[in-house]
Tab-separated table of C-alpha atoms in Angstrom:
chain	number	residue	atom	x	y	z
A	174	UNK	CA	25.768	-3.340	12.802
A	175	UNK	CA	25.683	-6.889	14.019
A	176	UNK	CA	22.581	-7.963	12.188
A	177	UNK	CA	21.428	-7.610	8.619
A	178	UNK	CA	19.072	-4.790	7.764
A	179	UNK	CA	15.693	-5.746	6.421
A	180	UNK	CA	13.950	-3.846	3.642
A	181	UNK	CA	10.205	-4.420	3.781
A	182	UNK	CA	8.152	-3.726	0.665
A	183	UNK	CA	4.436	-3.295	0.044
A	184	UNK	CA	2.705	-5.958	-2.048
A	185	UNK	CA	-0.757	-4.923	-3.163
A	186	UNK	CA	-0.736	-7.151	-6.249
A	187	UNK	CA	1.221	-10.059	-7.676
A	188	UNK	CA	3.006	-7.608	-10.001
A	189	UNK	CA	4.181	-5.566	-7.014
A	190	UNK	CA	5.097	-8.688	-5.093
A	191	UNK	CA	7.398	-9.882	-7.870
A	192	UNK	CA	8.768	-6.366	-8.357
A	193	UNK	CA	9.663	-6.268	-4.639
A	194	UNK	CA	11.347	-9.664	-4.717
A	195	UNK	CA	13.293	-8.942	-7.888
A	196	UNK	CA	14.433	-5.525	-6.629
A	197	UNK	CA	15.926	-7.039	-3.491
A	198	UNK	CA	13.339	-6.742	-0.715
A	199	UNK	CA	13.936	-8.972	2.312
A	200	UNK	CA	10.281	-9.064	3.236
A	201	UNK	CA	6.855	-8.058	1.956
A	202	UNK	CA	3.628	-7.080	3.669
A	203	UNK	CA	0.146	-7.660	2.292
A	204	UNK	CA	-3.472	-7.877	3.406
A	205	UNK	CA	-6.230	-10.386	2.808
A	206	UNK	CA	-10.009	-10.098	3.212
A	207	UNK	CA	-11.321	-6.934	4.887
A	208	UNK	CA	-9.386	-6.591	8.144
A	209	UNK	CA	-6.490	-4.595	6.717
A	210	UNK	CA	-5.819	-0.960	5.947
A	211	UNK	CA	-6.496	-1.338	2.220
A	212	UNK	CA	-9.872	-3.061	2.653
A	213	UNK	CA	-11.528	-1.004	-0.065
A	214	UNK	CA	-8.791	-1.645	-2.638
A	215	UNK	CA	-10.023	-3.132	-5.894
A	216	UNK	CA	-7.570	-6.009	-5.933
A	217	UNK	CA	-7.499	-7.205	-2.363
A	218	UNK	CA	-5.982	-10.633	-1.838
A	219	UNK	CA	-8.024	-13.566	-0.544
A	220	UNK	CA	-7.162	-16.497	1.712
A	221	UNK	CA	-6.328	-18.547	-1.401
A	222	UNK	CA	-3.856	-15.868	-2.492
A	223	UNK	CA	-2.175	-16.043	0.906
A	224	UNK	CA	-1.053	-19.612	0.258
A	225	UNK	CA	0.342	-18.678	-3.135
A	226	UNK	CA	2.124	-15.566	-1.826
A	227	UNK	CA	3.792	-17.480	1.003
A	228	UNK	CA	4.912	-20.189	-1.434
A	229	UNK	CA	6.421	-17.646	-3.841
A	230	UNK	CA	8.179	-15.802	-1.015
A	231	UNK	CA	9.572	-18.961	0.549
A	232	UNK	CA	11.038	-19.942	-2.818
A	233	UNK	CA	12.793	-16.576	-2.898
A	234	UNK	CA	13.769	-16.556	0.781
A	235	UNK	CA	11.626	-13.493	1.468
A	236	UNK	CA	9.698	-13.048	4.718
A	237	UNK	CA	5.928	-12.514	4.672
A	238	UNK	CA	3.922	-10.206	6.902
A	239	UNK	CA	0.170	-10.213	6.976
A	240	UNK	CA	-1.509	-6.917	7.812
A	241	UNK	CA	-4.334	-7.421	10.285
A	242	UNK	CA	-4.447	-3.910	11.602
A	243	UNK	CA	-7.917	-2.371	11.463
A	244	UNK	CA	-10.047	-1.491	14.447
A	245	UNK	CA	-11.869	-4.715	15.331
A	246	UNK	CA	-15.474	-5.173	16.425
A	247	UNK	CA	-16.933	-8.222	18.148
A	248	UNK	CA	-18.267	-9.502	14.837
A	249	UNK	CA	-14.748	-9.471	13.359
A	250	UNK	CA	-13.230	-11.803	15.915
A	251	UNK	CA	-14.177	-15.063	14.185
A	252	UNK	CA	-12.713	-13.861	10.891
A	253	UNK	CA	-9.618	-12.483	12.631
A	254	UNK	CA	-9.009	-15.876	14.278
A	255	UNK	CA	-9.579	-17.665	10.994
A	256	UNK	CA	-7.038	-15.405	9.266
A	257	UNK	CA	-4.485	-15.928	12.061
A	258	UNK	CA	-4.992	-19.700	11.954
A	259	UNK	CA	-4.496	-19.758	8.177
A	260	UNK	CA	-1.422	-17.535	8.469
A	261	UNK	CA	0.086	-19.841	11.090
A	262	UNK	CA	-0.767	-22.946	9.073
A	263	UNK	CA	0.702	-21.586	5.860
A	264	UNK	CA	3.868	-20.337	7.491
A	265	UNK	CA	3.426	-16.547	7.292
A	266	UNK	CA	6.368	-15.002	9.164
A	267	UNK	CA	4.274	-12.627	11.289
A	268	UNK	CA	0.994	-10.736	11.579
A	269	UNK	CA	1.062	-6.929	11.766
A	270	UNK	CA	-1.508	-5.954	14.393
A	271	UNK	CA	-2.826	-2.857	16.114
A	272	UNK	CA	-5.808	-4.221	18.037
A	273	UNK	CA	-4.988	-6.071	21.255
A	274	UNK	CA	-7.533	-8.786	20.348
A	275	UNK	CA	-5.531	-9.683	17.248
A	276	UNK	CA	-2.108	-9.569	18.902
A	277	UNK	CA	-3.368	-11.551	21.863
A	278	UNK	CA	-4.829	-14.333	19.692
A	279	UNK	CA	-1.813	-14.451	17.392
A	280	UNK	CA	0.487	-14.824	20.391
A	281	UNK	CA	-1.758	-17.542	21.832
A	282	UNK	CA	-1.382	-19.696	18.723
A	283	UNK	CA	2.339	-19.004	18.328
A	284	UNK	CA	2.097	-16.645	15.357
A	285	UNK	CA	4.771	-13.936	15.527
A	286	UNK	CA	3.363	-10.445	16.059
A	287	UNK	CA	4.586	-7.089	14.784
A	288	UNK	CA	3.005	-3.845	15.941
A	289	UNK	CA	1.425	-1.684	13.240
A	290	UNK	CA	1.858	2.047	12.749
A	291	UNK	CA	-1.864	2.205	13.534
A	292	UNK	CA	-0.873	1.729	17.168
A	293	UNK	CA	1.288	4.908	16.849
A	294	UNK	CA	3.925	3.762	19.304
A	295	UNK	CA	5.664	6.958	20.396
A	296	UNK	CA	7.557	6.190	23.591
A	297	UNK	CA	9.701	3.567	25.280
A	298	UNK	CA	7.129	2.599	27.941
A	299	UNK	CA	4.685	1.645	25.161
A	300	UNK	CA	7.414	-0.375	23.472
A	301	UNK	CA	7.915	-2.248	26.752
A	302	UNK	CA	4.166	-2.915	26.980
A	303	UNK	CA	3.873	-4.261	23.428
A	304	UNK	CA	7.012	-6.363	23.877
A	305	UNK	CA	4.861	-8.907	25.715
A	306	UNK	CA	3.212	-9.607	22.356
A	307	UNK	CA	5.591	-8.479	19.647
A	308	UNK	CA	9.130	-9.028	18.410
A	309	UNK	CA	9.103	-6.110	15.980
A	310	UNK	CA	7.517	-2.725	16.611
A	311	UNK	CA	7.126	0.014	14.018
A	312	UNK	CA	7.362	3.451	15.549
A	313	UNK	CA	4.961	6.274	14.751
A	314	UNK	CA	5.971	8.116	11.590
A	315	UNK	CA	5.570	11.391	13.441
A	316	UNK	CA	8.501	10.957	15.821
A	317	UNK	CA	11.711	12.903	15.539
A	318	UNK	CA	14.942	11.131	14.983
A	319	UNK	CA	16.160	11.852	18.529
A	320	UNK	CA	13.049	10.209	19.936
A	321	UNK	CA	13.620	7.136	17.763
A	322	UNK	CA	17.209	6.852	18.917
A	323	UNK	CA	16.317	7.186	22.569
A	324	UNK	CA	13.875	4.274	22.206
A	325	UNK	CA	16.369	1.955	20.489
A	326	UNK	CA	19.030	2.817	23.095
A	327	UNK	CA	16.636	2.066	25.941
A	328	UNK	CA	15.710	-1.303	24.438
A	329	UNK	CA	19.381	-2.190	24.470
A	330	UNK	CA	19.974	-0.755	27.936
A	331	UNK	CA	16.985	-2.415	29.576
A	332	UNK	CA	17.252	-5.552	27.428
A	333	UNK	CA	13.599	-5.460	26.368
A	334	UNK	CA	12.795	-8.782	24.756
A	335	UNK	CA	9.848	-10.032	22.730
A	336	UNK	CA	8.175	-13.469	22.943
A	337	UNK	CA	10.988	-14.985	20.834
A	338	UNK	CA	13.478	-14.193	23.592
A	339	UNK	CA	15.393	-11.784	21.350
A	340	UNK	CA	15.651	-8.043	21.825
A	341	UNK	CA	12.660	-6.227	20.366
A	342	UNK	CA	13.496	-4.814	16.945
A	343	UNK	CA	12.480	-1.357	15.830
A	344	UNK	CA	11.034	-0.782	12.401
A	345	UNK	CA	10.699	2.584	10.701
A	346	UNK	CA	8.837	3.860	7.671
A	347	UNK	CA	11.485	5.169	5.312
A	348	UNK	CA	9.494	6.132	2.248
A	349	UNK	CA	5.998	6.971	1.044
A	350	UNK	CA	2.810	8.688	2.101
A	351	UNK	CA	2.371	10.494	5.363
A	352	UNK	CA	-1.001	11.129	6.973
A	353	UNK	CA	-2.406	14.537	7.906
A	354	UNK	CA	-3.160	13.078	11.325
A	355	UNK	CA	-1.095	10.861	13.585
A	356	UNK	CA	-1.467	7.452	11.925
A	357	UNK	CA	-4.404	5.554	13.318
A	358	UNK	CA	-6.019	8.617	14.797
A	359	UNK	CA	-7.668	10.225	11.796
A	360	UNK	CA	-11.444	10.409	11.690
A	361	UNK	CA	-11.772	12.818	8.790
A	362	UNK	CA	-12.980	10.280	6.240
A	363	UNK	CA	-15.307	8.703	8.804
A	364	UNK	CA	-16.732	12.021	9.931
A	365	UNK	CA	-17.387	13.286	6.412
A	366	UNK	CA	-18.279	10.109	4.489
A	367	UNK	CA	-18.888	7.448	7.152
A	368	UNK	CA	-15.922	5.705	5.550
A	369	UNK	CA	-13.424	4.902	8.261
A	370	UNK	CA	-9.695	5.100	7.618
A	371	UNK	CA	-9.284	2.821	10.588
A	372	UNK	CA	-11.336	0.142	8.839
A	373	UNK	CA	-9.188	0.402	5.728
A	374	UNK	CA	-11.626	2.635	3.868
A	375	UNK	CA	-9.946	6.052	3.915
A	376	UNK	CA	-11.304	8.295	1.160
A	377	UNK	CA	-8.338	10.650	1.507
A	378	UNK	CA	-10.272	13.886	1.447
A	379	UNK	CA	-7.249	15.481	3.126
A	380	UNK	CA	-5.542	15.187	-0.261
A	381	UNK	CA	-7.869	17.702	-1.942
A	382	UNK	CA	-7.566	21.471	-2.238
A	383	UNK	CA	-9.508	23.667	0.177
A	384	UNK	CA	-10.557	27.275	0.470
A	385	UNK	CA	-10.674	29.237	3.697
A	386	UNK	CA	-13.671	31.581	3.784
A	387	UNK	CA	-14.700	34.028	6.480
A	388	UNK	CA	-18.351	33.071	7.000
A	389	UNK	CA	-19.269	36.480	8.367
A	390	UNK	CA	-18.028	38.519	5.427
A	391	UNK	CA	-17.734	35.852	2.734
A	392	UNK	CA	-14.125	36.951	2.154
A	393	UNK	CA	-11.754	34.250	1.014
A	394	UNK	CA	-8.418	34.034	2.716
A	395	UNK	CA	-5.563	34.104	0.237
A	396	UNK	CA	-3.379	31.062	0.794
A	397	UNK	CA	-0.452	30.164	-1.390
A	398	UNK	CA	-1.233	26.443	-1.302
A	399	UNK	CA	-4.784	25.157	-1.259
A	400	UNK	CA	-3.635	21.627	-0.413
A	401	UNK	CA	-3.423	22.623	3.193
A	402	UNK	CA	-3.982	19.158	4.611
A	403	UNK	CA	-1.995	16.987	2.228
A	404	UNK	CA	1.554	16.343	3.378
A	405	UNK	CA	4.308	15.583	0.916
A	406	UNK	CA	5.657	12.034	0.877
A	407	UNK	CA	8.398	10.914	3.198
A	408	UNK	CA	11.818	10.334	1.635
A	409	UNK	CA	14.834	9.291	3.714
A	410	UNK	CA	17.282	8.307	1.000
A	411	UNK	CA	19.525	11.234	1.987
A	412	UNK	CA	20.043	10.146	5.607
A	413	UNK	CA	19.693	6.405	5.581
A	414	UNK	CA	23.094	6.354	7.347
A	415	UNK	CA	21.599	8.099	10.377
A	416	UNK	CA	18.686	5.669	10.458
A	417	UNK	CA	20.966	2.652	10.363
A	418	UNK	CA	23.289	4.121	12.985
A	419	UNK	CA	20.319	4.612	15.289
A	420	UNK	CA	19.767	0.884	15.682
A	421	UNK	CA	16.653	0.581	13.506
A	422	UNK	CA	16.600	-2.921	11.995
A	423	UNK	CA	13.647	-2.948	9.628
A	424	UNK	CA	13.073	-0.329	6.914
A	425	UNK	CA	9.512	-0.186	5.668
A	426	UNK	CA	8.308	1.296	2.402
A	427	UNK	CA	4.714	2.541	2.289
A	428	UNK	CA	2.455	1.934	-0.698
A	429	UNK	CA	0.250	-1.148	-1.008
A	430	UNK	CA	-1.928	0.903	-3.323
A	431	UNK	CA	0.957	1.826	-5.619
A	432	UNK	CA	1.870	0.403	-9.019
A	433	UNK	CA	4.613	-2.225	-9.442
A	434	UNK	CA	7.078	0.268	-10.961
A	435	UNK	CA	6.894	2.300	-7.730
A	436	UNK	CA	7.741	-0.818	-5.714
A	437	UNK	CA	10.526	-1.770	-8.119
A	438	UNK	CA	12.154	1.679	-8.009
A	439	UNK	CA	11.773	2.390	-4.286
A	440	UNK	CA	13.022	-1.042	-3.200
A	441	UNK	CA	15.887	-0.859	-5.710
A	442	UNK	CA	17.049	2.579	-4.542
A	443	UNK	CA	16.891	1.822	-0.819
A	444	UNK	CA	18.531	-1.583	-1.361
A	445	UNK	CA	21.444	0.158	-3.080
A	446	UNK	CA	21.558	2.839	-0.387
A	447	UNK	CA	21.729	0.287	2.445
A	448	UNK	CA	24.354	-1.783	0.613
A	449	UNK	CA	26.396	1.347	-0.155
A	450	UNK	CA	26.300	2.345	3.476
A	451	UNK	CA	27.542	-1.080	4.533
A	452	UNK	CA	30.359	-0.914	1.972
A	453	UNK	CA	31.290	2.631	2.979
A	454	UNK	CA	30.358	4.095	-0.404
A	455	UNK	CA	27.264	6.081	0.586
A	456	UNK	CA	27.937	9.428	-1.100
A	457	UNK	CA	26.144	12.690	-1.932
A	458	UNK	CA	26.555	11.892	-5.597
A	459	UNK	CA	24.717	8.603	-5.227
A	460	UNK	CA	22.008	10.211	-3.103
A	461	UNK	CA	21.311	12.673	-5.932
A	462	UNK	CA	20.985	9.836	-8.446
A	463	UNK	CA	18.636	7.845	-6.175
A	464	UNK	CA	16.522	10.932	-5.485
A	465	UNK	CA	16.116	11.555	-9.213
A	466	UNK	CA	15.106	7.929	-9.702
A	467	UNK	CA	12.592	8.070	-6.847
A	468	UNK	CA	11.054	11.146	-8.456
A	469	UNK	CA	10.220	9.104	-11.556
A	470	UNK	CA	7.556	7.058	-9.739
A	471	UNK	CA	4.446	8.094	-7.799
A	472	UNK	CA	5.133	10.842	-5.276
A	473	UNK	CA	3.409	13.925	-3.919
A	474	UNK	CA	6.688	15.753	-3.830
A	475	UNK	CA	9.255	14.751	-1.233
A	476	UNK	CA	9.531	15.921	2.298
A	477	UNK	CA	13.166	14.946	2.716
A	478	UNK	CA	13.435	13.794	6.271
A	479	UNK	CA	9.781	13.980	7.254
A	480	UNK	CA	9.196	14.441	10.941
A	481	UNK	CA	12.334	12.436	11.681
A	482	UNK	CA	14.662	15.381	11.097
A	483	UNK	CA	12.409	17.635	13.096
A	484	UNK	CA	11.703	20.016	10.241
A	485	UNK	CA	8.926	22.494	10.640
A	486	UNK	CA	5.550	21.790	9.143
A	487	UNK	CA	4.500	23.376	5.910
A	488	UNK	CA	5.645	20.615	3.590
A	489	UNK	CA	2.296	20.403	1.831
A	490	UNK	CA	1.952	18.613	-1.470
A	491	UNK	CA	0.686	21.562	-3.540
A	492	UNK	CA	-0.817	19.145	-6.016
A	493	UNK	CA	-3.536	16.511	-6.265
A	494	UNK	CA	-2.074	13.098	-7.028
A	495	UNK	CA	1.444	12.436	-8.140
A	496	UNK	CA	4.359	14.769	-8.860
A	497	UNK	CA	6.236	12.049	-10.655
A	498	UNK	CA	8.689	13.210	-13.312
A	499	UNK	CA	7.837	10.245	-15.553
A	500	UNK	CA	4.537	8.705	-16.507
A	501	UNK	CA	3.456	5.436	-18.079
A	502	UNK	CA	1.397	5.118	-21.227
A	503	UNK	CA	-0.168	1.758	-21.915
A	504	UNK	CA	1.037	0.327	-25.225
A	505	UNK	CA	-0.224	-3.250	-25.377
A	506	UNK	CA	0.089	-6.869	-24.263
A	507	UNK	CA	2.781	-9.519	-24.609
A	508	UNK	CA	1.895	-12.392	-26.908
A	509	UNK	CA	4.958	-14.573	-26.722
A	510	UNK	CA	8.531	-14.917	-25.541
A	511	UNK	CA	11.151	-16.838	-27.447
A	512	UNK	CA	13.518	-18.238	-24.829
A	513	UNK	CA	16.574	-19.008	-26.922
A	514	UNK	CA	17.052	-15.717	-28.767
A	515	UNK	CA	15.430	-13.841	-25.807
A	516	UNK	CA	12.915	-12.017	-27.983
A	517	UNK	CA	9.529	-10.755	-26.791
A	518	UNK	CA	6.499	-10.313	-29.019
A	519	UNK	CA	3.853	-7.666	-28.316
A	520	UNK	CA	0.578	-6.510	-29.838
A	521	UNK	CA	0.528	-2.705	-29.892
A	522	UNK	CA	-2.914	-1.400	-28.899
A	523	UNK	CA	-2.125	2.298	-28.529
A	524	UNK	CA	0.381	5.048	-29.338
A	525	UNK	CA	3.713	4.664	-31.075
A	526	UNK	CA	6.974	3.130	-29.941
A	527	UNK	CA	10.463	3.882	-31.287
A	528	UNK	CA	13.971	2.529	-31.007
A	529	UNK	CA	15.576	4.198	-27.981
A	530	UNK	CA	12.285	4.579	-26.082
A	531	UNK	CA	12.210	3.730	-22.396
A	532	UNK	CA	9.647	1.040	-21.672
A	533	UNK	CA	8.216	-0.889	-18.764
A	534	UNK	CA	6.907	-4.459	-18.810
A	535	UNK	CA	4.819	-5.661	-15.840
A	536	UNK	CA	3.199	-8.972	-15.038
A	537	UNK	CA	2.081	-11.072	-12.057
A	538	UNK	CA	5.029	-13.465	-12.445
A	539	UNK	CA	7.402	-11.164	-14.308
A	540	UNK	CA	7.182	-8.304	-11.823
A	541	UNK	CA	8.774	-5.248	-13.458
A	542	UNK	CA	11.255	-4.975	-16.323
A	543	UNK	CA	12.458	-1.485	-17.139
A	544	UNK	CA	14.651	-0.991	-20.216
A	545	UNK	CA	15.313	0.914	-23.412
A	546	UNK	CA	14.414	-0.575	-26.764
A	547	UNK	CA	17.673	-1.184	-28.612
A	548	UNK	CA	16.219	-2.676	-31.774
A	549	UNK	CA	12.702	-3.190	-33.031
A	550	UNK	CA	11.181	-5.607	-35.546
A	551	UNK	CA	7.897	-5.771	-37.405
A	552	UNK	CA	7.111	-8.801	-39.602
A	553	UNK	CA	10.697	-9.891	-38.906
A	554	UNK	CA	12.047	-6.744	-40.551
A	555	UNK	CA	14.047	-4.157	-38.658
A	556	UNK	CA	12.097	-0.914	-38.172
A	557	UNK	CA	12.685	2.394	-36.373
A	558	UNK	CA	9.161	2.676	-35.019
A	559	UNK	CA	5.808	0.919	-34.816
A	560	UNK	CA	2.253	2.116	-34.238
A	561	UNK	CA	-1.091	0.965	-32.811
A	562	UNK	CA	-2.189	-2.279	-34.483
A	563	UNK	CA	1.336	-3.511	-35.215
A	564	UNK	CA	2.732	-6.769	-33.912
A	565	UNK	CA	6.293	-6.112	-32.823
A	566	UNK	CA	9.254	-8.054	-31.461
A	567	UNK	CA	12.374	-6.849	-29.701
A	568	UNK	CA	15.079	-8.335	-27.461
A	569	UNK	CA	14.391	-8.491	-23.713
A	570	UNK	CA	17.031	-10.183	-21.566
A	571	UNK	CA	14.565	-11.352	-18.880
A	572	UNK	CA	11.642	-13.687	-19.504
A	573	UNK	CA	8.363	-12.057	-20.540
A	574	UNK	CA	5.034	-13.910	-20.272
A	575	UNK	CA	1.855	-13.775	-22.374
A	576	UNK	CA	-0.489	-10.959	-21.259
A	577	UNK	CA	2.280	-9.015	-19.509
A	578	UNK	CA	1.595	-5.306	-19.997
A	579	UNK	CA	3.844	-3.033	-22.019
A	580	UNK	CA	4.101	0.671	-21.152
A	581	UNK	CA	5.962	3.584	-22.683
A	582	UNK	CA	7.734	5.810	-20.142
A	583	UNK	CA	7.633	9.507	-20.940
A	584	UNK	CA	8.727	12.670	-19.169
A	585	UNK	CA	6.064	14.708	-17.411
A	586	UNK	CA	6.193	18.473	-17.614
A	587	UNK	CA	5.222	19.409	-14.084
A	588	UNK	CA	4.236	23.051	-14.141
A	589	UNK	CA	1.705	22.859	-11.351
A	590	UNK	CA	2.419	25.086	-8.315
A	591	UNK	CA	4.434	23.772	-5.389
B	1041	UNK	CA	-42.292	-3.034	-4.221
B	1042	UNK	CA	-38.777	-1.629	-3.928
B	1043	UNK	CA	-35.794	-3.954	-4.165
B	1044	UNK	CA	-32.376	-3.959	-2.549
B	1045	UNK	CA	-29.266	-5.257	-4.280
B	1046	UNK	CA	-26.241	-6.066	-2.122
B	1047	UNK	CA	-22.780	-6.598	-3.654
B	1048	UNK	CA	-21.665	-8.532	-0.612
B	1049	UNK	CA	-18.153	-9.515	-1.599
B	1050	UNK	CA	-16.871	-5.933	-1.239
B	1051	UNK	CA	-18.360	-5.468	2.266
B	1052	UNK	CA	-15.817	-4.295	4.860
B	1053	UNK	CA	-18.045	-5.149	7.820
B	1054	UNK	CA	-18.428	-1.635	9.228
B	1055	UNK	CA	-21.894	-2.408	10.621
B	1056	UNK	CA	-23.507	0.844	9.386
B	1057	UNK	CA	-26.370	-0.911	7.546
B	1058	UNK	CA	-27.211	-2.916	10.679
B	1059	UNK	CA	-27.327	0.286	12.711
B	1060	UNK	CA	-29.666	1.941	10.219
B	1061	UNK	CA	-31.988	-0.954	9.349
B	1062	UNK	CA	-31.571	-3.763	11.884
B	1063	UNK	CA	-34.656	-5.634	10.666
B	1064	UNK	CA	-33.113	-6.109	7.231
B	1065	UNK	CA	-29.393	-6.404	7.968
B	1066	UNK	CA	-27.205	-8.458	10.242
B	1067	UNK	CA	-23.504	-9.240	10.409
B	1068	UNK	CA	-22.270	-12.747	9.744
B	1069	UNK	CA	-20.240	-14.062	12.645
B	1070	UNK	CA	-18.501	-16.364	10.165
B	1071	UNK	CA	-16.895	-13.835	7.835
B	1072	UNK	CA	-17.673	-10.460	9.436
B	1073	UNK	CA	-19.586	-9.147	6.399
B	1074	UNK	CA	-23.203	-7.972	6.414
B	1075	UNK	CA	-26.095	-10.186	5.364
B	1076	UNK	CA	-29.208	-8.874	3.621
B	1077	UNK	CA	-31.932	-10.742	5.497
B	1078	UNK	CA	-34.361	-12.624	3.239
B	1079	UNK	CA	-32.269	-12.169	0.103
B	1080	UNK	CA	-31.457	-14.610	-2.667
B	1081	UNK	CA	-28.145	-14.768	-4.503
B	1082	UNK	CA	-28.273	-13.878	-8.169
B	1083	UNK	CA	-24.814	-14.167	-9.649
B	1084	UNK	CA	-22.561	-12.082	-7.423
B	1085	UNK	CA	-25.412	-10.000	-6.011
B	1086	UNK	CA	-27.874	-10.642	-3.190
B	1087	UNK	CA	-31.364	-9.316	-3.921
B	1088	UNK	CA	-34.635	-8.991	-2.036
B	1089	UNK	CA	-37.879	-7.048	-2.207
B	1090	UNK	CA	-38.742	-4.833	0.742
B	1091	UNK	CA	-41.968	-3.254	2.014
B	1092	UNK	CA	-42.558	0.445	1.525
B	1093	UNK	CA	-42.352	1.051	5.268
B	1094	UNK	CA	-38.794	-0.318	5.226
B	1095	UNK	CA	-37.647	1.985	2.473
B	1096	UNK	CA	-36.527	4.980	4.517
B	1097	UNK	CA	-34.306	3.018	6.887
B	1098	UNK	CA	-32.738	1.106	4.002
B	1099	UNK	CA	-32.122	4.285	2.049
B	1100	UNK	CA	-30.136	5.486	5.054
B	1101	UNK	CA	-28.264	2.169	5.074
B	1102	UNK	CA	-27.393	2.659	1.385
B	1103	UNK	CA	-26.375	6.276	1.992
B	1104	UNK	CA	-24.067	5.346	4.879
B	1105	UNK	CA	-22.399	2.349	3.233
B	1106	UNK	CA	-18.736	3.434	2.897
B	1107	UNK	CA	-18.059	1.082	0.001
B	1108	UNK	CA	-21.339	1.831	-1.836
B	1109	UNK	CA	-22.445	-1.763	-2.275
B	1110	UNK	CA	-26.105	-1.309	-1.301
B	1111	UNK	CA	-28.381	-0.250	-4.145
B	1112	UNK	CA	-32.088	0.540	-3.743
B	1113	UNK	CA	-34.134	-0.169	-6.868
B	1114	UNK	CA	-37.553	1.521	-6.720
């Protein structure tokens, strides 16, 4: 490898953004206003946020990518141009586009373009076409590994360059949700609820359980998994070596809708995996540890390898929502942090917390802190546990800020069918 | 007379309301979100009264809104 590998993390909130940075991401992607694939999300960023995000990332030497990848109508063009202009002005590294109108305008004003998975680039000729606009192209998540490799080899062989004059780089999704359809080509949510996935408003009805009934007789077909349209999540931690050997330069983690602990854990694991590979210490033993860790945050069960390894279909989630092995219970809010002794003070609003418990602290500037409570104090006296209503203090080595959230992490007993 | 309330900030600019009730809705070229024609802003919500003969088309607009930000108050 002659160039460093980039780990790109989702940032759907300031908490996730800081979690990504602290866990070792090289770049983050985020959306503002409504022209991105999480348009209906509750906490979408605005143009004002963009300035702040870029500033934070520049301070941490992290690249910023702005998602601008919905289908675009004529009435969106003014807004799209405004967003591109702001991105250029504020120094966003690149815009992630799928509509030619967006990539064309971004190129015109000198804003770097990356091609979105919404464009489902699946062959080398398409890579060559988009190279006139883009320096980085994410390939469709539905390709096999051989197909990916052939594309990266051809780029090298034919010296396909982007507008920067450098060889086009290939990006790959390495972790997170897969779609029942080829990305960017699903009309299920639009057809059933007039809520278009391709306008960032997917209602994910593919994730629900379904029955198959013979309309003529009324007989129900017996199926062993009613979640017949909900694929498991992609996980590539076990063959990151193959991905890196194939010439892929940018590793993208899905999940702008996910909580900060998901971002923290996924970025952390893949960072370690990439570094281990570089150092020649990428082992089965480590893979098992990372896999266990990845299972502790949101997942629909893992499809190890996804389409990349060419496995047969049938990797359906078997569950609605997450199969995580750990869950978070909200405990309360931070009130204070005493810098010198490194002690955090919290107001407990729910449940009980004990010495030895695993906890999570999240905040827009703090990001994510995951730790075990080693000692606990109430009214400056050492205690073994504390309950709802108590004001507690305990040592935390990293800085905690007022109103940061405190969660208890507990094991989930997952007895739902696979 | 019936009223319409429009929580405009959450609009994703899909154009469905304009298709259903073009006399009452248009899309802003400035920010790509829909505008409730003749409405006044009250807090975060845009509100207007409509005639009875407009009701059916606007009920369809409310039904088709993917982000459920159009409310008809009869």
